[in-house]
Short mmCIF file of C-alpha atoms in Angstrom, two decimals:
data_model
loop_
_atom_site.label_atom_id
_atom_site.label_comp_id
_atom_site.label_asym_id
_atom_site.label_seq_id
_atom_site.Cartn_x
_atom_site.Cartn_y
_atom_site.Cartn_z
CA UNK A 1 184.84 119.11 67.57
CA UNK A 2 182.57 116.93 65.47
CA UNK A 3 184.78 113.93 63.32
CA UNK A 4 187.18 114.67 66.07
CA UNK A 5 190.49 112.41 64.66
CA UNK A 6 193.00 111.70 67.34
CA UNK A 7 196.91 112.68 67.07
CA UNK A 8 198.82 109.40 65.82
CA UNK A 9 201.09 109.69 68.66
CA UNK A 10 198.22 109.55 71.04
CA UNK A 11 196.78 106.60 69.06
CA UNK A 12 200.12 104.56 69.09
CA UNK A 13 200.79 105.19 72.83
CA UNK A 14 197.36 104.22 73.55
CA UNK A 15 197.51 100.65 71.60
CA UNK A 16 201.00 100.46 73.02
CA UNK A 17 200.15 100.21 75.98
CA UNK A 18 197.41 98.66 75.89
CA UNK A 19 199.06 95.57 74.95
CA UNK A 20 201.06 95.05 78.24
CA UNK A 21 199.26 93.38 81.21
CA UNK A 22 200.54 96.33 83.08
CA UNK A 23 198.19 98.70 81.66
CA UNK A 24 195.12 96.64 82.52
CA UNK A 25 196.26 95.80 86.42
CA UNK A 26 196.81 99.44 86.84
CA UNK A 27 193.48 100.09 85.94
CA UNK A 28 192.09 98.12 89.01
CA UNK A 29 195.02 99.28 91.27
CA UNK A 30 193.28 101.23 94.34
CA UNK A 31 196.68 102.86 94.89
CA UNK A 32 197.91 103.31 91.11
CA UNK A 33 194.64 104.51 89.89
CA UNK A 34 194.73 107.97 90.15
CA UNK A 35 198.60 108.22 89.23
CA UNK A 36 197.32 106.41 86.28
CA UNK A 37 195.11 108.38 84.91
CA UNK A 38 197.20 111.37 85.53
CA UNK A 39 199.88 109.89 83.33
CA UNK A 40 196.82 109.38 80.88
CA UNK A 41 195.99 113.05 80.56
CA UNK A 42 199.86 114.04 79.86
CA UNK A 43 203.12 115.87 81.36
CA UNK A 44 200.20 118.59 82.86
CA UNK A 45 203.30 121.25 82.99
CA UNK A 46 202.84 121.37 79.01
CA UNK A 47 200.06 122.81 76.76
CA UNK A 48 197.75 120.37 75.19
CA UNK A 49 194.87 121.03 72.80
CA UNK A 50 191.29 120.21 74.18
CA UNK A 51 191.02 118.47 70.82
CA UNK A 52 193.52 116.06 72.25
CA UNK A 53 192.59 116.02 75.88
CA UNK A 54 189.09 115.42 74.92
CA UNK A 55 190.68 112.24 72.91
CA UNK A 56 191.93 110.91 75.49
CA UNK A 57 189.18 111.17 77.89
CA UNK A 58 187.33 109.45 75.62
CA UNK A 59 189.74 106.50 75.39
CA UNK A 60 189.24 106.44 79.16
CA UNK A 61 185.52 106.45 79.07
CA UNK A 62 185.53 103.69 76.31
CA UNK A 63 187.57 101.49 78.88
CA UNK A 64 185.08 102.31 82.04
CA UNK A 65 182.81 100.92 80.07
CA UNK A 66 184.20 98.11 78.84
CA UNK A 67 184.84 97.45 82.51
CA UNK A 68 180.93 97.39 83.24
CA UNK A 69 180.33 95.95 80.23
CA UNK A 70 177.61 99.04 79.63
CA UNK A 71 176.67 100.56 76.39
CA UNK A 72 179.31 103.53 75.03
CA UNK A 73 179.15 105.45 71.64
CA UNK A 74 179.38 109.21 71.09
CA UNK A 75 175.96 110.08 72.68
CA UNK A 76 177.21 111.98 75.30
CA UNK A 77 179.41 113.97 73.06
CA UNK A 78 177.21 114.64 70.86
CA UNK A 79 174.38 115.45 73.21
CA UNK A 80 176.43 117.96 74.94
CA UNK A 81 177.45 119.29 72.14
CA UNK A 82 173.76 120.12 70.87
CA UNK A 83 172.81 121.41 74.77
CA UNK A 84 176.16 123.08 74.88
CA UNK A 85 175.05 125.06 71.63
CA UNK A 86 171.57 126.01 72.63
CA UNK A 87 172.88 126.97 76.24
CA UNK A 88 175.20 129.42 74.01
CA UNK A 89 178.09 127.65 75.91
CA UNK A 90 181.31 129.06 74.47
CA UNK A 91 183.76 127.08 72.89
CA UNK A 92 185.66 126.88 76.03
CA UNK A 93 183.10 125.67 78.24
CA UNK A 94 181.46 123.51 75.84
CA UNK A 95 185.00 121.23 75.39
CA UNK A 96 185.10 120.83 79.49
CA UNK A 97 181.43 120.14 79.55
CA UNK A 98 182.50 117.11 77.24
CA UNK A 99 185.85 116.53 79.22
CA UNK A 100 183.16 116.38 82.57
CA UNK A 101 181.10 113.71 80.62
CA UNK A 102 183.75 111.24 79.69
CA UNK A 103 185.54 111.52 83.15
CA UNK A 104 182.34 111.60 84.84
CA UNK A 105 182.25 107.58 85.67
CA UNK A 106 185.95 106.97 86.13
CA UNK A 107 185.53 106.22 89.73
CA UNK A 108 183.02 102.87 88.82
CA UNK A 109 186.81 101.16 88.07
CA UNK A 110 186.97 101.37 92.03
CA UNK A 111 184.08 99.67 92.05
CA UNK A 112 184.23 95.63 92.08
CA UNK A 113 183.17 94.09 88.87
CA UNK A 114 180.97 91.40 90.09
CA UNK A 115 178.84 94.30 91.13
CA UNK A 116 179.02 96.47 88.49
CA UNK A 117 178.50 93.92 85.72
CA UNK A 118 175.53 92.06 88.22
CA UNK A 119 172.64 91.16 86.07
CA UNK A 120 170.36 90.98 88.49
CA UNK A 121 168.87 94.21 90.22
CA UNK A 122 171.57 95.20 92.98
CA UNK A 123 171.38 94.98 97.04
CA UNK A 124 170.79 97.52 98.72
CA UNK A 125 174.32 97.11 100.21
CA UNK A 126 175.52 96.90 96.38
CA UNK A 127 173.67 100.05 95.76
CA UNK A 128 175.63 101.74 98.28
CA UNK A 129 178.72 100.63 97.02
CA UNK A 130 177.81 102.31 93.50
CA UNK A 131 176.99 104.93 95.34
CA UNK A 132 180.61 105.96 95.93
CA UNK A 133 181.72 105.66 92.64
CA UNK A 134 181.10 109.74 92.03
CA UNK A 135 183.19 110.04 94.94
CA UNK A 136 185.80 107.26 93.70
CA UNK A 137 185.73 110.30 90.60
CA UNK A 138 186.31 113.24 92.37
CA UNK A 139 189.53 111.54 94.30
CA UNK A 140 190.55 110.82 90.83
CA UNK A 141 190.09 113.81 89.09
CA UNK A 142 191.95 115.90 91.87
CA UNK A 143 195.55 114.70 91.21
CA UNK A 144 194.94 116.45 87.48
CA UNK A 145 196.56 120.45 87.61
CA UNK A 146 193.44 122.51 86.17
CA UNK A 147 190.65 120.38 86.63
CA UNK A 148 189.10 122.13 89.05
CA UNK A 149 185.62 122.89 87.70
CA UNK A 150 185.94 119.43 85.72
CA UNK A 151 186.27 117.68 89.02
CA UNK A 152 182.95 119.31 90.42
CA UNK A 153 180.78 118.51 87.36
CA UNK A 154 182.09 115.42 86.84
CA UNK A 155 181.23 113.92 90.54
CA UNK A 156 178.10 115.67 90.46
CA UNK A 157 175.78 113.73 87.74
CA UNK A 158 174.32 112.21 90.45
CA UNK A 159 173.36 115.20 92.28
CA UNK A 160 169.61 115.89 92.07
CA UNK A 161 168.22 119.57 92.85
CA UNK A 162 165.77 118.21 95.38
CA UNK A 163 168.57 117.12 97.43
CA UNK A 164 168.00 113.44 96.89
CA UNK A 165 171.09 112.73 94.99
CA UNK A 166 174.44 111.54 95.79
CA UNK A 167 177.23 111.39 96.98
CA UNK A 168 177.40 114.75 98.89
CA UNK A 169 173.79 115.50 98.81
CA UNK A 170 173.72 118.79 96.75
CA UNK A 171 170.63 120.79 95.99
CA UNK A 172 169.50 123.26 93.91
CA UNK A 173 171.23 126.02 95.20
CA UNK A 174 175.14 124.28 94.79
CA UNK A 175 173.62 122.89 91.39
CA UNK A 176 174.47 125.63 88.73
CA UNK A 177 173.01 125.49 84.88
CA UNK A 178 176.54 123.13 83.83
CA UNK A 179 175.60 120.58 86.48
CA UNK A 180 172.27 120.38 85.81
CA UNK A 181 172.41 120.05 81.98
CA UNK A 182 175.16 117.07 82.34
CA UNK A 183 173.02 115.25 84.88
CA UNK A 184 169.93 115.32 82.03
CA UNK A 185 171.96 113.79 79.64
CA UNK A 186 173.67 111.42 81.98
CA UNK A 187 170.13 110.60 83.05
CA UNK A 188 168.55 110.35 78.88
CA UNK A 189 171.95 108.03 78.00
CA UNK A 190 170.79 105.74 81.19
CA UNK A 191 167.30 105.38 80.40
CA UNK A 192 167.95 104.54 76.55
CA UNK A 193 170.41 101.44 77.10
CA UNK A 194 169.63 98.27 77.94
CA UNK A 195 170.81 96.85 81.13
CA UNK A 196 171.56 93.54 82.04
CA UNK A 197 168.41 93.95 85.25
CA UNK A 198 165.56 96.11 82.81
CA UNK A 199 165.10 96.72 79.06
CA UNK A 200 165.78 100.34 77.58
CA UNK A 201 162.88 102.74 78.24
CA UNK A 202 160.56 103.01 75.41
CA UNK A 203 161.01 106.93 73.56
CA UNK A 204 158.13 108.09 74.96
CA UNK A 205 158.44 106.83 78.50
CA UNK A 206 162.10 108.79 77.87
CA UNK A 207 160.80 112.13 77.11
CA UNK A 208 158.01 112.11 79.53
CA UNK A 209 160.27 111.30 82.29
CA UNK A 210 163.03 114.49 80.64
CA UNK A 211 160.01 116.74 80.56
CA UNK A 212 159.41 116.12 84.47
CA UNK A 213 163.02 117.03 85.24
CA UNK A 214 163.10 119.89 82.77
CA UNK A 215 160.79 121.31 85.15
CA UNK A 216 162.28 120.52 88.51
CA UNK A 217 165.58 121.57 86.97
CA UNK A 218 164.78 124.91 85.85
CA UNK A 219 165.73 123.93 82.21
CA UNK A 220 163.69 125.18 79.11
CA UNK A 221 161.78 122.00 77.53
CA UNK A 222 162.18 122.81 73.86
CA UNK A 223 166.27 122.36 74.78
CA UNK A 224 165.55 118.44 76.01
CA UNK A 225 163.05 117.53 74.33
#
């Protein structure tokens, strides 16, 4: 999946598209939204390579974060990738992994943008509000025939194995090896950008803090760091 080129179909509907105000307002309809995204991921009553699924996710992610104005690039593919492979994820499982990554913030578009995109560090009303964006995700993710175990790691990076996560409080024991491996590199991605309220961790402060949840996780080191 590495060098992965998209179809030139999917590439001209995208741009297509993209070029009509339409496209954009459905983006930040609350009632459209999930509709949307279904239309996104194709006619679901035909066959469609991960190859291209995974494309399009990705197009999907890329506008999410446009949206919050945050950081994107192809760490999270290739990240998974990597843990995928030293997991000895199969093929299968490694492509969904990735699918679970670049859906895995599609419900911050229900999310307003003033607070999103704040520079300054968030309320703790604001942080609440964030707070529902995994479950924004899950709502999302639903409406899509086949998703099922997509939908449950992708509104579960913010699940902790302590409990102290959120949205639906999960711990260790509802927290299998997949959720817990997506989570550490949702968490490694976070810590290495910039945001508008802190600078990027420094590399060391990055791997100390991976080591720590290595351990609480149950995950071997040498795989994170």
């Amino acid at each position: 999946m590495e060098n992965l080129e998209l179809d030139e179909d999917i590439k001209e509907n995208f741009f297509f598209l993209s070029e009509k105000e339409s496209f954009w307002f459905d983006l930040t309809n609350t009632y459209r939204l999930p509709f949307f995204i279904l239309d996104m991921l194709c006619d679901t009553t035909l066959e469609i390579s991960y190859e291209s699924l995974i494309g399009i996710a990705k197009n999907i992610s890329t506008i999410v974060y446009e949206y919050c104005d945050f950081v994107d690039g192809d760490f999270i593919e290739d990240a998974l990738n990597k843990m995928c492979k030293l997991y000895n994820f199969d093929e299968k499982d490694t492509s969904r992994m990735i699918l679970s990554g670049y859906l895995s913030n599609i419900g911050l578009l229900k999310i307003p943008q003033h607070i999103v995109q704040k520079p300054q560090q968030l309320t703790s009303l604001e942080y609440e509000i964030i707070k529902s964006a995994p479950y924004h995700t899950k709502q999302i993710l639903l409406a899509v025939f086949g998703f099922d175990d997509i939908v449950k790691l992708a509104s579960s990076i913010y699940e902790r194995i302590d409990g102290s996560g959120y949205p639906y409080k999960l711990d260790g024991s509802e927290l299998g090896l997949k959720n817990r491996v997506l989570s550490v590199v949702f968490i490694a991605k976070a810590l290495g950008e910039n945001r508008k309220y802190r600078k990027a961790f420094l590399v060391n402060d990055i791997l100390n803090e991976l080591e720590i949840i290595s351990i609480k996780s149950n995950l071997n080191k040498k795989f994170i760091i």
